[in-house]
Tab-separated table of N, CA and C in Angstrom:
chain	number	residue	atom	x	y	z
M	14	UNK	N	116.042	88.769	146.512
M	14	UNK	CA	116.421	87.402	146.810
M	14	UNK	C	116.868	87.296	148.266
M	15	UNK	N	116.556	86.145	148.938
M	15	UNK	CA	116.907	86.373	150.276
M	15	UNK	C	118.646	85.907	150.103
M	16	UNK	N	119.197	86.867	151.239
M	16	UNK	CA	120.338	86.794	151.721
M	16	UNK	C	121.221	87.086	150.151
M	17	UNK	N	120.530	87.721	149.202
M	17	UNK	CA	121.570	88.287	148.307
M	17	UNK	C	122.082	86.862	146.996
M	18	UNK	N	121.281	85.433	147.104
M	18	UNK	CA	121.280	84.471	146.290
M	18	UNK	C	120.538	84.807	145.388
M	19	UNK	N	120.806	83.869	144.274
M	19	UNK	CA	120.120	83.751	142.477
M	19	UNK	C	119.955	82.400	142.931
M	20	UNK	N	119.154	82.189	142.207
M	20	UNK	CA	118.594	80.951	141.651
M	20	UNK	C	117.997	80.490	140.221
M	21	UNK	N	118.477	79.562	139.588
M	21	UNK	CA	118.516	79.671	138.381
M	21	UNK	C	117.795	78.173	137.934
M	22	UNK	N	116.619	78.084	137.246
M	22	UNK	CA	115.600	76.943	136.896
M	22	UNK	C	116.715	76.220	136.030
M	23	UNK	N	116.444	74.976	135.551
M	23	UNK	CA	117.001	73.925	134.969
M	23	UNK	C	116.082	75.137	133.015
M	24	UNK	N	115.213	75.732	133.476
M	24	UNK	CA	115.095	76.178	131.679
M	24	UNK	C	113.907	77.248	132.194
M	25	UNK	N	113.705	78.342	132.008
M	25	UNK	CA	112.771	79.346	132.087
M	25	UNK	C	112.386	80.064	130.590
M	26	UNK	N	111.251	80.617	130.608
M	26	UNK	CA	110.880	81.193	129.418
M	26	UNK	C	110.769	82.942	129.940
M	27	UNK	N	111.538	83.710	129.263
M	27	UNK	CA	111.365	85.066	130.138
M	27	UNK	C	110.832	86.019	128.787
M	28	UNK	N	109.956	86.987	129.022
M	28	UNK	CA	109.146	87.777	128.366
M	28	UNK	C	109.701	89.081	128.877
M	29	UNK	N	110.637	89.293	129.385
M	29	UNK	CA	111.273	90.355	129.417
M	29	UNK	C	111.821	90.922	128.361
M	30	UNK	N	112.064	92.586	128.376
M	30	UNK	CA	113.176	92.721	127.252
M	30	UNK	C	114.547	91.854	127.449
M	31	UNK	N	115.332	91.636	126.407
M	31	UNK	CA	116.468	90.893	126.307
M	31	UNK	C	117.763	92.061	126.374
M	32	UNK	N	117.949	91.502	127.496
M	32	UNK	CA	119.430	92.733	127.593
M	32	UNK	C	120.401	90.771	128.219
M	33	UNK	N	121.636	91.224	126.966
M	33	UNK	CA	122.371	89.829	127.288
M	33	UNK	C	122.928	90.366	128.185
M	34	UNK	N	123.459	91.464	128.530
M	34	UNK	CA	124.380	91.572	129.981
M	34	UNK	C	123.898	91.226	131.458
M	35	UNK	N	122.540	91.099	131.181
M	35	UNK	CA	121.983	90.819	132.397
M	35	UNK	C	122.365	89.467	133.113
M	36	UNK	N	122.159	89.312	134.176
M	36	UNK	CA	122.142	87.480	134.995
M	36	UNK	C	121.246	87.380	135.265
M	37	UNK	N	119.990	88.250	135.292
M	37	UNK	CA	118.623	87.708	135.940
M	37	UNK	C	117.300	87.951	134.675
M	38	UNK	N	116.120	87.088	134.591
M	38	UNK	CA	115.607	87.443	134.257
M	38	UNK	C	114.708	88.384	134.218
M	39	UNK	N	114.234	89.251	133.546
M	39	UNK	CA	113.439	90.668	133.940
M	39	UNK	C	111.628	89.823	134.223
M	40	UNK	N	111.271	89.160	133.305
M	40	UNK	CA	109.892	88.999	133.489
M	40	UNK	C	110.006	87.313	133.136
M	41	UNK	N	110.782	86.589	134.084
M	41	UNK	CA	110.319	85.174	133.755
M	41	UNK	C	108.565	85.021	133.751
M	42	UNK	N	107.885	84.126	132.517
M	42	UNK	CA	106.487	83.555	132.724
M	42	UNK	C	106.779	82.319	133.174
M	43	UNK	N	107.260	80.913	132.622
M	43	UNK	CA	107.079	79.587	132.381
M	43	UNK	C	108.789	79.352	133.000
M	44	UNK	N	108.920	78.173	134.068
M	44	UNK	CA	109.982	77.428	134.622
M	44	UNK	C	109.714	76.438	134.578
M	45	UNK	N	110.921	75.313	134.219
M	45	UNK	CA	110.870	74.437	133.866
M	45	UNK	C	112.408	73.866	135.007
M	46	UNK	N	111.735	72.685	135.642
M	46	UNK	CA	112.293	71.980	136.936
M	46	UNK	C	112.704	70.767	136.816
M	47	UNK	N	113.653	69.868	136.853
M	47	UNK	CA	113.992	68.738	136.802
M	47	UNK	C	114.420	68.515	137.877
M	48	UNK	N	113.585	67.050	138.471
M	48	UNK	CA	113.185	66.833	139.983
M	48	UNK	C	114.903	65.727	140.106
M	49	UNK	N	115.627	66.154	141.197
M	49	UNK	CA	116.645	65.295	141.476
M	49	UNK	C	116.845	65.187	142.959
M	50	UNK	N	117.951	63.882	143.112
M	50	UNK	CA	117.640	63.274	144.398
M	50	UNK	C	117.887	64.588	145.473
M	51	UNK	N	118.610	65.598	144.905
M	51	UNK	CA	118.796	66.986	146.339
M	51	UNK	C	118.113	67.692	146.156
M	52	UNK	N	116.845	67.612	145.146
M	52	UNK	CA	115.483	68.747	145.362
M	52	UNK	C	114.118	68.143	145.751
M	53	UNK	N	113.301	68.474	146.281
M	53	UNK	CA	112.215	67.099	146.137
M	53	UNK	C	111.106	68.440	145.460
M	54	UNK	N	110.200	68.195	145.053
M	54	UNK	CA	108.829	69.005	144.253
M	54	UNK	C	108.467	70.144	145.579
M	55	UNK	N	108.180	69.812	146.473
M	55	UNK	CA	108.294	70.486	147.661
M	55	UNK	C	108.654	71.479	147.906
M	56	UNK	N	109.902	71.349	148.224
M	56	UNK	CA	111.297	72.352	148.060
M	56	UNK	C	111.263	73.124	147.135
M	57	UNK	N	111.076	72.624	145.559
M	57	UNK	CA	111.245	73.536	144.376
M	57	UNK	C	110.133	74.426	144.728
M	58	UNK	N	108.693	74.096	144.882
M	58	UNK	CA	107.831	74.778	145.230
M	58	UNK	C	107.873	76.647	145.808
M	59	UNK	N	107.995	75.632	147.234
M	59	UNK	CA	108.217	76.485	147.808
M	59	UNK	C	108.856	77.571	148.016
M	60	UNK	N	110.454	77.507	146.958
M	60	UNK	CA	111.524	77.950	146.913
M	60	UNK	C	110.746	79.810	146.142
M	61	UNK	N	110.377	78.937	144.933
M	61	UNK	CA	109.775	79.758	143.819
M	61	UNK	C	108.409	80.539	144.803
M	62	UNK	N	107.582	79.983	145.398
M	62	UNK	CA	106.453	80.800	145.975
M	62	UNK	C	106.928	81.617	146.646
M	63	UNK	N	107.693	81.625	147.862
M	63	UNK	CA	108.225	82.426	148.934
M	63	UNK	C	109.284	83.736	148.048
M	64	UNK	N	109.435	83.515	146.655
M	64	UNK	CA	110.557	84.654	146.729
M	64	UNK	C	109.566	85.771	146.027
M	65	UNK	N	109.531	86.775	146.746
M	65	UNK	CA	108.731	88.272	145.885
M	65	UNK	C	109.188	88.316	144.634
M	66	UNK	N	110.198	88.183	144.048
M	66	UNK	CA	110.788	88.606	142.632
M	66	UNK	C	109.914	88.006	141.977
M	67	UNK	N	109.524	87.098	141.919
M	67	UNK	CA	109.505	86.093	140.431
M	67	UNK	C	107.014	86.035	140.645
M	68	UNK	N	107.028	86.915	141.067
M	68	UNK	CA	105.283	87.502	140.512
M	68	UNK	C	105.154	87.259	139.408
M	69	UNK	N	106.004	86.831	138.375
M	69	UNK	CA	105.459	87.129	137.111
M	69	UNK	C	105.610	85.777	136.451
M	70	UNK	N	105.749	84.868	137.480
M	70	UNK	CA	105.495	83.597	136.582
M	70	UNK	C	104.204	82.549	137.433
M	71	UNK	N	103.917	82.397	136.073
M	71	UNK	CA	102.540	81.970	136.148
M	71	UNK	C	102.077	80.341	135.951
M	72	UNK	N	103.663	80.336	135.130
M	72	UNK	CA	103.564	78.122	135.006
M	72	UNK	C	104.756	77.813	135.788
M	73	UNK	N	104.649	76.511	136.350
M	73	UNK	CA	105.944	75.464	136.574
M	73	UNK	C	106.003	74.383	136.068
M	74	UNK	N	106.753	74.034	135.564
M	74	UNK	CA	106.443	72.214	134.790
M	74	UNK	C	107.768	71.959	135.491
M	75	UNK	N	107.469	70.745	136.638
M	75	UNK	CA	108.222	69.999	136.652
M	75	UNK	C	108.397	68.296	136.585
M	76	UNK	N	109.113	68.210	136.262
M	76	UNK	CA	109.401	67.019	135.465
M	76	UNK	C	110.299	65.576	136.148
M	77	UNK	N	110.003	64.424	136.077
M	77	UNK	CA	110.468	63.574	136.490
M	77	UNK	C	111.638	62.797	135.678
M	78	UNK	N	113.064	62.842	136.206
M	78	UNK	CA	114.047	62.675	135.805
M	78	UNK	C	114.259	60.658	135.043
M	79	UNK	N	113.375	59.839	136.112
M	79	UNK	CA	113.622	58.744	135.467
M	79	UNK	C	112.614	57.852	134.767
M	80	UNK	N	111.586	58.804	134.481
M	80	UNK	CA	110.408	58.364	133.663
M	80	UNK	C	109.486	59.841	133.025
M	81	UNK	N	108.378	59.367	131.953
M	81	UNK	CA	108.128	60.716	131.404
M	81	UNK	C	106.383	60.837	132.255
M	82	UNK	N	106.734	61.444	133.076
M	82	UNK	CA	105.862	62.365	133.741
M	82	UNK	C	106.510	63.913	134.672
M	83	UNK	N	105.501	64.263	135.116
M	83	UNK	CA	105.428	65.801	135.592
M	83	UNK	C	104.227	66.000	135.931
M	84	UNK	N	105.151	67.719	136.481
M	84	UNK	CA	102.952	68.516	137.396
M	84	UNK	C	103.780	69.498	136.488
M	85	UNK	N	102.159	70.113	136.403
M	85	UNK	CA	102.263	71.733	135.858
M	85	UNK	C	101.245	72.337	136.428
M	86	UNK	N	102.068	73.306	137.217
M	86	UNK	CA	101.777	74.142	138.059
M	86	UNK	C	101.463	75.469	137.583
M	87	UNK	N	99.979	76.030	137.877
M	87	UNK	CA	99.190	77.039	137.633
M	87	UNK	C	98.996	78.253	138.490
M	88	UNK	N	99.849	78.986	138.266
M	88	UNK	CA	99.621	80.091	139.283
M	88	UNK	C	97.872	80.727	139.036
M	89	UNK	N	96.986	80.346	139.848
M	89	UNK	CA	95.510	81.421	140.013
M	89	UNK	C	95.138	82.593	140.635
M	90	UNK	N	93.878	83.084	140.757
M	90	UNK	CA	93.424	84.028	141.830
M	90	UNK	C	93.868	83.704	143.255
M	91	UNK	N	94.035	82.234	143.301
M	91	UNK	CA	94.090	81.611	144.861
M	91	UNK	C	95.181	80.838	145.308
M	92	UNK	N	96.019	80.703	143.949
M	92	UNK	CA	97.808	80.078	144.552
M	92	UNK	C	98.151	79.468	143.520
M	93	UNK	N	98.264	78.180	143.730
M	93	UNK	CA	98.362	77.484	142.614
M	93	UNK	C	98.010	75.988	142.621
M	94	UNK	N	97.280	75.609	141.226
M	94	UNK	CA	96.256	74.414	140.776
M	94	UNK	C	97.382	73.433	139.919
M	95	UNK	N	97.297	72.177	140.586
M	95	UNK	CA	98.390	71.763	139.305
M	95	UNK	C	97.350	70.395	138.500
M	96	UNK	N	98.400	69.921	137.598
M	96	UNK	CA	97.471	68.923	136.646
M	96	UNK	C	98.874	67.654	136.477
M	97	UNK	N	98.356	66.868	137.027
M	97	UNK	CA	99.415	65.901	136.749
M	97	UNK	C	100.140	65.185	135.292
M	98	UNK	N	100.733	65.083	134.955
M	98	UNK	CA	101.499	64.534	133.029
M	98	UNK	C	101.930	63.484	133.205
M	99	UNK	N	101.306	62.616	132.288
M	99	UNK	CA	102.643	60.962	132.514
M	99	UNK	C	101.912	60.063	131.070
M	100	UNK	N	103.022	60.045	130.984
M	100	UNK	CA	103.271	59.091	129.291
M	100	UNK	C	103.682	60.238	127.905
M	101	UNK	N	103.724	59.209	127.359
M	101	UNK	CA	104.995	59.939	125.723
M	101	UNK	C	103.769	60.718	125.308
M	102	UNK	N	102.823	60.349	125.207
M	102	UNK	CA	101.637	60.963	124.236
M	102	UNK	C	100.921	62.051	125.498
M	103	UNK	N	101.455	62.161	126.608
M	103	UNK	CA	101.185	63.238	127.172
M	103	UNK	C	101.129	64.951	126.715
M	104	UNK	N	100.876	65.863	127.378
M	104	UNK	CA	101.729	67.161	127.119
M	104	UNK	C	101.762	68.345	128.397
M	105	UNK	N	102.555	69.056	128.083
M	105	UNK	CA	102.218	69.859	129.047
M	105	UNK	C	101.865	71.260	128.487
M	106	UNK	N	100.384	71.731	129.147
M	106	UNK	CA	99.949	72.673	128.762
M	106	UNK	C	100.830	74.193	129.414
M	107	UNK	N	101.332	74.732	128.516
M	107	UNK	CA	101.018	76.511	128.750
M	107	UNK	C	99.971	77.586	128.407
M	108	UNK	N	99.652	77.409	129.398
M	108	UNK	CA	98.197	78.347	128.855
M	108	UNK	C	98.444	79.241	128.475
M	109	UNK	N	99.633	80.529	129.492
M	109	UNK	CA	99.542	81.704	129.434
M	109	UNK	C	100.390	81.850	128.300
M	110	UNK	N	100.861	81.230	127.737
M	110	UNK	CA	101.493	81.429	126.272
M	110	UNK	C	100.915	80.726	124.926
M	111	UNK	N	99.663	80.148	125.303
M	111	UNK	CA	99.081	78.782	123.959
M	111	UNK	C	100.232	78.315	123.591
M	112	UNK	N	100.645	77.665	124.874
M	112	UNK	CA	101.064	76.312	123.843
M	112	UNK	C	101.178	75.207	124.375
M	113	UNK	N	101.618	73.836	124.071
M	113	UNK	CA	101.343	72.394	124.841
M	113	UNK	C	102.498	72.070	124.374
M	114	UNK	N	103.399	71.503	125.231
M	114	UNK	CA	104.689	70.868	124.771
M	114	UNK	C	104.364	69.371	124.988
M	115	UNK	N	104.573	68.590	123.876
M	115	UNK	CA	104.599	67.090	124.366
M	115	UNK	C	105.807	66.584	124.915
M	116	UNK	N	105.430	65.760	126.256
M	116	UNK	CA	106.267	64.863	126.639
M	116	UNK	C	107.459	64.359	125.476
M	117	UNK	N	106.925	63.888	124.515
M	117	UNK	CA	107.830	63.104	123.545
M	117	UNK	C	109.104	63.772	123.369
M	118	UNK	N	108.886	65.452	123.148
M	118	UNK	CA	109.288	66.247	122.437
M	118	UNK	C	110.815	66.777	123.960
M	119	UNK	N	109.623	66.570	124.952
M	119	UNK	CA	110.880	66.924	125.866
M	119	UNK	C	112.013	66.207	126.347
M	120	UNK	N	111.614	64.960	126.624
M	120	UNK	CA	112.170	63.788	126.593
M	120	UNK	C	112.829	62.772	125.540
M	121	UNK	N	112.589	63.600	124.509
M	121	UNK	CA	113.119	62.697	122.808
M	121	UNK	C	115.088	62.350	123.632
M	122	UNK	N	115.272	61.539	122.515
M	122	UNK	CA	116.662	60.800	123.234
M	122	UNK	C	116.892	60.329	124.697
M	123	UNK	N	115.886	60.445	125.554
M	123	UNK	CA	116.229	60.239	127.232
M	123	UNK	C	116.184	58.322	126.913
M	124	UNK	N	116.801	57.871	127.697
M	124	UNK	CA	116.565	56.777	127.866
M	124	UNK	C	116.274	56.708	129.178
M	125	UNK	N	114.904	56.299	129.994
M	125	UNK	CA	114.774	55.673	131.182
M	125	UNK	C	115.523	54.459	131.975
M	126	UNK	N	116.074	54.628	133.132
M	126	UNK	CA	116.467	53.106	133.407
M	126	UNK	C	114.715	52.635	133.918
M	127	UNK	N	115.127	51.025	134.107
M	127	UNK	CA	113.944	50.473	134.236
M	127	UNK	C	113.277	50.116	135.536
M	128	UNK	N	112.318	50.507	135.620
M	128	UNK	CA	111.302	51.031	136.571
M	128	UNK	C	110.811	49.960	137.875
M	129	UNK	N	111.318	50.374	139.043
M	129	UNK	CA	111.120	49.264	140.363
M	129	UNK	C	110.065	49.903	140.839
M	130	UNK	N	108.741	48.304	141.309
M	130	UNK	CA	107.195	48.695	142.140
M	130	UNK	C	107.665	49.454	143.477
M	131	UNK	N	108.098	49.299	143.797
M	131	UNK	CA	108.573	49.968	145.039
M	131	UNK	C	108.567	51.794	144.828
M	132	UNK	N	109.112	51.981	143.663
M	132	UNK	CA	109.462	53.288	142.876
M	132	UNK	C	108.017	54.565	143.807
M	133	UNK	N	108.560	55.672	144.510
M	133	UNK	CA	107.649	56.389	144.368
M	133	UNK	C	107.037	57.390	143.254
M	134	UNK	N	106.151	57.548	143.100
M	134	UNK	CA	105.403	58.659	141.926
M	134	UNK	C	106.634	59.879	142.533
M	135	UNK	N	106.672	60.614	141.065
M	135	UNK	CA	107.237	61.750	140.889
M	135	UNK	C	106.558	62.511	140.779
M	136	UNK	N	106.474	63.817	140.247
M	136	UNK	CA	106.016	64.773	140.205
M	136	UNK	C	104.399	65.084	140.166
């Protein structure tokens, strides 16, 4: 980690062995990002590409805090491919694990406030 920091996703899926004493994950695959006004998609990005540790994850889903969309981000041969998500009947695919989480499912109880044209796209 540079300069000796952790950094810790809003929800990761780790395929590591499970040792609870640990603070870090051994083999995060799948991070999961909730976009807020002091991170922008960008930033999270980049944060996660630039650090050597974390080779072993292969999805990002991040997610838009005041409506139900997101990107999910595909680590490839060549970097990473994303696929944009938006609406309840959406989902977001994990490949490297088969499975598709629906929007609904992630967002169940959220209430959105209500949505200004001006509003830029999220994730």
């Amino acid at each position: 980690m540079p300069q000796g920091n952790y950094r810790y996703p809003d929800v990761v899926i780790d395929c590591g062995r499970n040792d609870m004493a640990d603070l870090a994950a051994k083999e995060p695959r799948v991070v999961f990002e909730v976009e807020s006004p002091s991170t922008t998609t960008l930033e999270q990005l980049e944060r996660l590409e630039d650090d050597p540790n974390v080779a072993s994850i292969t999805t990002i889903v991040l997610l838009a805090q005041t409506r139900a969309q997101g990107r999910v981000f595909v680590r490839d041969g060549t970097g990473w491919r994303s696929l944009r998500i938006a609406g309840m009947d959406a989902a977001a695919p994990i490949d490297d694990l088969a499975i598709s989480l629906p929007l609904a499912e992630i967002y169940e109880g959220v209430e959105f406030p209500p949505s200004h044209p001006d509003e830029a796209d999220g994730p």
